[in-house]
PDB file of C-alpha atoms in Angstrom:
ATOM      1  CA  THR A   1      19.680  14.657   0.337  1.00 54.00           C
ATOM      2  CA  ALA A   2      21.666  14.271   3.531  1.00 58.00           C
ATOM      3  CA  SER A   3      24.395  16.549   4.768  1.00 56.00           C
ATOM      4  CA  VAL A   4      26.937  16.809   7.596  1.00 55.00           C
ATOM      5  CA  LEU A   5      28.062  20.357   8.210  1.00 52.00           C
ATOM      6  CA  GLY A   6      31.088  21.566  10.248  1.00 49.00           C
ATOM      7  CA  MET A   7      33.070  19.730  12.878  1.00 49.00           C
ATOM      8  CA  VAL A   8      34.514  17.459  10.211  1.00 53.00           C
ATOM      9  CA  ASP A   9      38.207  17.132   9.358  1.00 55.00           C
ATOM     10  CA  LYS A  10      39.216  17.439   5.674  1.00 59.00           C
ATOM     11  CA  GLU A  11      40.940  14.062   5.951  1.00 63.00           C
ATOM     12  CA  GLY A  12      37.857  12.464   7.421  1.00 64.00           C
ATOM     13  CA  SER A  13      35.112  10.479   5.676  1.00 72.00           C
ATOM     14  CA  VAL A  14      31.437  10.164   6.317  1.00 78.00           C
ATOM     15  CA  SER A  15      29.263   7.097   5.801  1.00 81.00           C
ATOM     16  CA  PHE A  16      25.510   7.500   5.162  1.00 80.00           C
ATOM     17  CA  ALA A  17      23.179   4.572   5.474  1.00 82.00           C
ATOM     18  CA  ILE A  18      19.465   4.074   5.002  1.00 81.00           C
ATOM     19  CA  THR A  19      17.618   1.070   6.261  1.00 83.00           C
ATOM     20  CA  GLY A  20      13.966   0.221   5.828  1.00 82.00           C
ATOM     21  CA  PRO A  21      11.266  -2.009   4.340  1.00 79.00           C
ATOM     22  CA  SER A  22      12.327  -1.048   0.687  1.00 72.00           C
ATOM     23  CA  GLY A  23      15.906  -2.292   1.279  1.00 75.00           C
ATOM     24  CA  ASP A  24      19.160  -0.977   2.589  1.00 81.00           C
ATOM     25  CA  ALA A  25      21.642   1.478   1.058  1.00 80.00           C
ATOM     26  CA  LYS A  26      25.015   2.794   2.117  1.00 83.00           C
ATOM     27  CA  LYS A  27      27.316   5.502   0.677  1.00 82.00           C
ATOM     28  CA  ASP A  28      30.756   6.585   1.827  1.00 81.00           C
ATOM     29  CA  VAL A  29      31.458  10.275   1.056  1.00 79.00           C
ATOM     30  CA  ALA A  30      34.675  12.266   1.247  1.00 75.00           C
ATOM     31  CA  VAL A  31      34.736  15.575   3.081  1.00 74.00           C
ATOM     32  CA  SER A  32      34.755  18.538   0.665  1.00 73.00           C
ATOM     33  CA  ASP A  33      36.916  21.661   0.853  1.00 72.00           C
ATOM     34  CA  ASP A  34      34.244  23.541   2.802  1.00 72.00           C
ATOM     35  CA  PHE A  35      34.353  20.774   5.509  1.00 70.00           C
ATOM     36  CA  THR A  36      30.943  19.301   4.596  1.00 73.00           C
ATOM     37  CA  ALA A  37      29.876  15.907   3.423  1.00 73.00           C
ATOM     38  CA  THR A  38      26.737  15.682   1.283  1.00 75.00           C
ATOM     39  CA  THR A  39      25.066  12.816  -0.539  1.00 75.00           C
ATOM     40  CA  THR A  40      21.930  12.330  -2.523  1.00 73.00           C
ATOM     41  CA  TYR A  41      20.434   8.914  -2.885  1.00 68.00           C
ATOM     42  CA  ASP A  42      17.421   8.001  -4.908  1.00 69.00           C
ATOM     43  CA  TYR A  43      15.728   5.368  -2.942  1.00 63.00           C
ATOM     44  CA  GLY A  44      13.217   4.804  -5.645  1.00 64.00           C
ATOM     45  CA  SER A  45       9.715   3.739  -4.745  1.00 65.00           C
ATOM     46  CA  VAL A  46       9.353   3.945  -0.912  1.00 68.00           C
ATOM     47  CA  SER A  47       7.085   1.502   0.749  1.00 74.00           C
ATOM     48  CA  ALA A  48       5.304   2.331   4.012  1.00 77.00           C
ATOM     49  CA  GLY A  49       7.133   1.480   7.191  1.00 82.00           C
ATOM     50  CA  THR A  50       9.932   2.758   9.393  1.00 86.00           C
ATOM     51  CA  TYR A  51      13.201   4.059   7.863  1.00 83.00           C
ATOM     52  CA  THR A  52      16.471   4.928   9.711  1.00 85.00           C
ATOM     53  CA  VAL A  53      18.997   7.347   8.242  1.00 83.00           C
ATOM     54  CA  SER A  54      22.447   6.989   9.935  1.00 84.00           C
ATOM     55  CA  VAL A  55      25.611   8.949   9.642  1.00 81.00           C
ATOM     56  CA  SER A  56      28.993   7.744  10.792  1.00 81.00           C
ATOM     57  CA  LEU A  57      31.991   9.959  10.926  1.00 77.00           C
ATOM     58  CA  ALA A  58      35.323   8.152  10.780  1.00 72.00           C
ATOM     59  CA  ASP A  59      38.189   8.844  13.151  1.00 66.00           C
ATOM     60  CA  ALA A  60      40.144  11.965  12.177  1.00 67.00           C
ATOM     61  CA  LYS A  61      43.061  13.798  13.732  1.00 69.00           C
ATOM     62  CA  ASN A  62      40.951  16.463  15.432  1.00 69.00           C
ATOM     63  CA  TYR A  63      37.707  14.547  16.119  1.00 68.00           C
ATOM     64  CA  PRO A  64      36.815  11.146  17.421  1.00 71.00           C
ATOM     65  CA  ALA A  65      34.475   8.804  15.532  1.00 74.00           C
ATOM     66  CA  GLU A  66      30.816   9.668  15.974  1.00 77.00           C
ATOM     67  CA  ASP A  67      27.447   8.054  14.946  1.00 81.00           C
ATOM     68  CA  ALA A  68      24.065   9.661  14.690  1.00 81.00           C
ATOM     69  CA  SER A  69      20.738   8.432  13.343  1.00 84.00           C
ATOM     70  CA  GLU A  70      17.215   9.588  12.793  1.00 84.00           C
ATOM     71  CA  THR A  71      14.101   7.438  12.282  1.00 87.00           C
ATOM     72  CA  TYR A  72      11.178   8.307  10.037  1.00 84.00           C
ATOM     73  CA  ASP A  73       7.814   6.631   9.752  1.00 85.00           C
ATOM     74  CA  VAL A  74       6.289   6.561   6.260  1.00 80.00           C
ATOM     75  CA  ALA A  75       2.506   6.088   6.482  1.00 79.00           C
ATOM     76  CA  ARG A  76       0.511   4.240   3.783  1.00 76.00           C
ATOM     77  CA  GLU A  77      -1.586   6.473   1.613  1.00 76.00           C
ATOM     78  CA  THR A  78      -5.252   5.805   1.175  1.00 76.00           C
ATOM     79  CA  CYS A  79      -6.622   4.638  -2.140  1.00 81.00           C
ATOM     80  CA  SER A  80     -10.180   4.231  -3.170  1.00 84.00           C
ATOM     81  CA  ILE A  81     -12.110   1.918  -5.496  1.00 89.00           C
ATOM     82  CA  THR A  82     -14.050   3.401  -8.427  1.00 85.00           C
ATOM     83  CA  ASN A  83     -16.445   1.874 -11.053  1.00 84.00           C
ATOM     84  CA  VAL A  84     -18.425  -0.079  -8.402  1.00 85.00           C
ATOM     85  CA  GLN A  85     -22.247   0.085  -8.552  1.00 88.00           C
ATOM     86  CA  THR A  86     -23.743   0.335  -5.095  1.00 88.00           C
ATOM     87  CA  SER A  87     -26.396  -2.242  -5.998  1.00 90.00           C
ATOM     88  CA  TYR A  88     -27.525  -4.615  -8.690  1.00 92.00           C
ATOM     89  CA  VAL A  89     -31.014  -5.910  -9.440  1.00 93.00           C
ATOM     90  CA  GLU A  90     -31.030  -9.340 -11.075  1.00 93.00           C
ATOM     91  CA  THR A  91     -33.650 -12.121 -11.659  1.00 92.00           C
ATOM     92  CA  TYR A  92     -33.275 -15.709 -10.528  1.00 90.00           C
ATOM     93  CA  GLY A  93     -32.112 -17.837 -13.514  1.00 87.00           C
ATOM     94  CA  GLY A  94     -30.197 -14.890 -14.888  1.00 83.00           C
ATOM     95  CA  GLY A  95     -26.790 -16.584 -14.851  1.00 85.00           C
ATOM     96  CA  THR A  96     -23.591 -14.769 -14.012  1.00 92.00           C
ATOM     97  CA  PHE A  97     -22.152 -11.240 -14.279  1.00 93.00           C
ATOM     98  CA  GLN A  98     -18.828  -9.748 -13.377  1.00 94.00           C
ATOM     99  CA  LEU A  99     -17.827  -7.002 -10.958  1.00 93.00           C
ATOM    100  CA  ILE A 100     -15.081  -4.903 -12.514  1.00 91.00           C
ATOM    101  CA  PRO A 101     -13.802  -2.415 -10.004  1.00 91.00           C
ATOM    102  CA  VAL A 102     -11.011  -0.002 -10.718  1.00 88.00           C
ATOM    103  CA  ALA A 103      -8.303   1.318  -8.377  1.00 85.00           C
ATOM    104  CA  ALA A 104      -8.250   5.119  -8.191  1.00 80.00           C
ATOM    105  CA  VAL A 105      -4.457   4.908  -8.023  1.00 75.00           C
ATOM    106  CA  LYS A 106      -2.856   2.155 -10.138  1.00 71.00           C
ATOM    107  CA  GLY A 107      -0.233  -0.056  -8.539  1.00 66.00           C
ATOM    108  CA  SER A 108       2.096  -2.625 -10.121  1.00 62.00           C
ATOM    109  CA  GLN A 109       1.171  -5.340  -7.638  1.00 75.00           C
ATOM    110  CA  GLU A 110      -2.443  -4.616  -6.854  1.00 83.00           C
ATOM    111  CA  SER A 111      -4.712  -7.677  -6.264  1.00 88.00           C
ATOM    112  CA  TRP A 112      -8.461  -7.882  -5.539  1.00 91.00           C
ATOM    113  CA  THR A 113     -10.510 -10.045  -3.262  1.00 93.00           C
ATOM    114  CA  PHE A 114     -14.309 -10.503  -3.447  1.00 95.00           C
ATOM    115  CA  SER A 115     -16.446 -12.108  -0.709  1.00 93.00           C
ATOM    116  CA  VAL A 116     -20.080 -12.435   0.315  1.00 91.00           C
ATOM    117  CA  VAL A 117     -20.355 -10.840   3.749  1.00 87.00           C
ATOM    118  CA  ASN A 118     -23.853 -11.676   4.831  1.00 74.00           C
ATOM    119  CA  ASP A 119     -22.435 -12.322   8.373  1.00 59.00           C
ATOM    120  CA  GLN A 120     -23.049  -8.567   8.780  1.00 59.00           C
ATOM    121  CA  TYR A 121     -26.623  -9.086   7.659  1.00 60.00           C
ATOM    122  CA  PRO A 122     -27.543 -12.475   9.057  1.00 65.00           C
ATOM    123  CA  LYS A 123     -31.230 -12.311   7.970  1.00 67.00           C
ATOM    124  CA  LEU A 124     -30.267 -12.036   4.279  1.00 63.00           C
ATOM    125  CA  ALA A 125     -30.271 -15.233   2.171  1.00 63.00           C
ATOM    126  CA  ASN A 126     -27.105 -16.076   0.245  1.00 79.00           C
ATOM    127  CA  ALA A 127     -28.492 -15.144  -3.087  1.00 88.00           C
ATOM    128  CA  VAL A 128     -25.094 -15.200  -4.881  1.00 92.00           C
ATOM    129  CA  ASP A 129     -21.582 -16.659  -4.885  1.00 92.00           C
ATOM    130  CA  VAL A 130     -18.640 -14.596  -5.935  1.00 94.00           C
ATOM    131  CA  GLU A 131     -15.346 -15.980  -7.355  1.00 91.00           C
ATOM    132  CA  LEU A 132     -11.799 -14.730  -7.178  1.00 85.00           C
ATOM    133  CA  GLY A 133     -12.017 -12.626 -10.383  1.00 89.00           C
ATOM    134  CA  GLY A 134     -15.266 -10.947  -9.343  1.00 93.00           C
ATOM    135  CA  MET A 135     -17.545 -13.328 -11.302  1.00 95.00           C
ATOM    136  CA  VAL A 136     -21.000 -13.384  -9.526  1.00 95.00           C
ATOM    137  CA  THR A 137     -23.171 -16.460  -9.826  1.00 94.00           C
ATOM    138  CA  ILE A 138     -26.822 -16.166  -8.901  1.00 93.00           C
ATOM    139  CA  LYS A 139     -27.925 -19.078  -6.514  1.00 90.00           C
ATOM    140  CA  ASN A 140     -31.445 -18.114  -5.501  1.00 87.00           C
ATOM    141  CA  ALA A 141     -33.822 -15.188  -4.887  1.00 88.00           C
ATOM    142  CA  GLY A 142     -32.836 -12.957  -2.048  1.00 86.00           C
ATOM    143  CA  ARG A 143     -30.118 -10.408  -1.241  1.00 87.00           C
ATOM    144  CA  SER A 144     -26.396 -10.519  -0.805  1.00 89.00           C
ATOM    145  CA  VAL A 145     -23.819  -8.001   0.194  1.00 91.00           C
ATOM    146  CA  ILE A 146     -20.393  -8.390  -1.521  1.00 93.00           C
ATOM    147  CA  LYS A 147     -17.202  -6.874  -0.043  1.00 93.00           C
ATOM    148  CA  ILE A 148     -14.593  -5.837  -2.536  1.00 94.00           C
ATOM    149  CA  THR A 149     -11.064  -5.318  -1.372  1.00 93.00           C
ATOM    150  CA  LEU A 150      -8.115  -3.842  -3.138  1.00 91.00           C
ATOM    151  CA  HIS A 151      -4.671  -4.968  -1.769  1.00 88.00           C
ATOM    152  CA  ASP A 152      -1.486  -3.142  -2.664  1.00 81.00           C
ATOM    153  CA  GLY A 153       1.401  -5.551  -2.892  1.00 77.00           C
ATOM    154  CA  ASN A 154       3.953  -2.682  -2.949  1.00 74.00           C
ATOM    155  CA  ASN A 155       2.665  -1.530   0.487  1.00 73.00           C
ATOM    156  CA  HIS A 156       2.244   2.085  -0.549  1.00 76.00           C
ATOM    157  CA  TYR A 157      -1.461   2.134   0.071  1.00 81.00           C
ATOM    158  CA  ALA A 158      -3.768   0.876   2.804  1.00 82.00           C
ATOM    159  CA  ASP A 159      -6.378  -1.722   1.633  1.00 87.00           C
ATOM    160  CA  ALA A 160      -9.370  -0.056   0.055  1.00 90.00           C
ATOM    161  CA  VAL A 161     -12.849  -1.517   0.546  1.00 92.00           C
ATOM    162  CA  ALA A 162     -16.142  -1.045  -1.205  1.00 92.00           C
ATOM    163  CA  TYR A 163     -19.448  -2.902  -0.859  1.00 93.00           C
ATOM    164  CA  THR A 164     -22.167  -3.662  -3.337  1.00 93.00           C
ATOM    165  CA  THR A 165     -25.584  -5.245  -2.746  1.00 91.00           C
ATOM    166  CA  VAL A 166     -27.138  -7.804  -5.098  1.00 92.00           C
ATOM    167  CA  ASN A 167     -30.899  -8.102  -5.009  1.00 90.00           C
ATOM    168  CA  VAL A 168     -32.115 -11.193  -6.815  1.00 91.00           C
ATOM    169  CA  ALA A 169     -35.783 -11.164  -7.695  1.00 91.00           C
ATOM    170  CA  ARG A 170     -37.910 -14.365  -8.103  1.00 89.00           C
ATOM    171  CA  LYS A 171     -38.305 -15.660 -11.588  1.00 86.00           C
ATOM    172  CA  GLY A 172     -41.792 -15.139 -13.016  1.00 80.00           C
ATOM    173  CA  LEU A 173     -43.964 -18.156 -13.593  1.00 76.00           C
TER     174      LEU A 173
END
């Protein structure tokens, strides 16, 4: 809700505008009998970013036109990933398995990426490969660290990251 109080002529009008990453909106409001102008606008789902609320007073017989604005920063919330085991123990020749993480807060445009990040652990063998949908394929005995990232396409939440380690034992003879 935005309001302009006092110093407004009854014959005047007030324009409210909101601009930001979720889109732009504008409303023209007539001045009420108590010399105020008030509007409510449901901006819906607000993405993170910078928003500007502007007010423009039209020329009236007692007051000149005037503009004012205020800027607000909406920070992204944090989200977490659940349902991720911290480690898996598999045996070479065991085939595949799937990582099925869950977002602690559901979003309509969430997407997941999975990647082997042994660059942080250069002495580890690449024991597994991981595909887009979280399907893990065992390549050889060793250890791999997999990075799981949740991306929010609505820009409400910062990326959430979790790691899991896959230890692949040698197959018995």
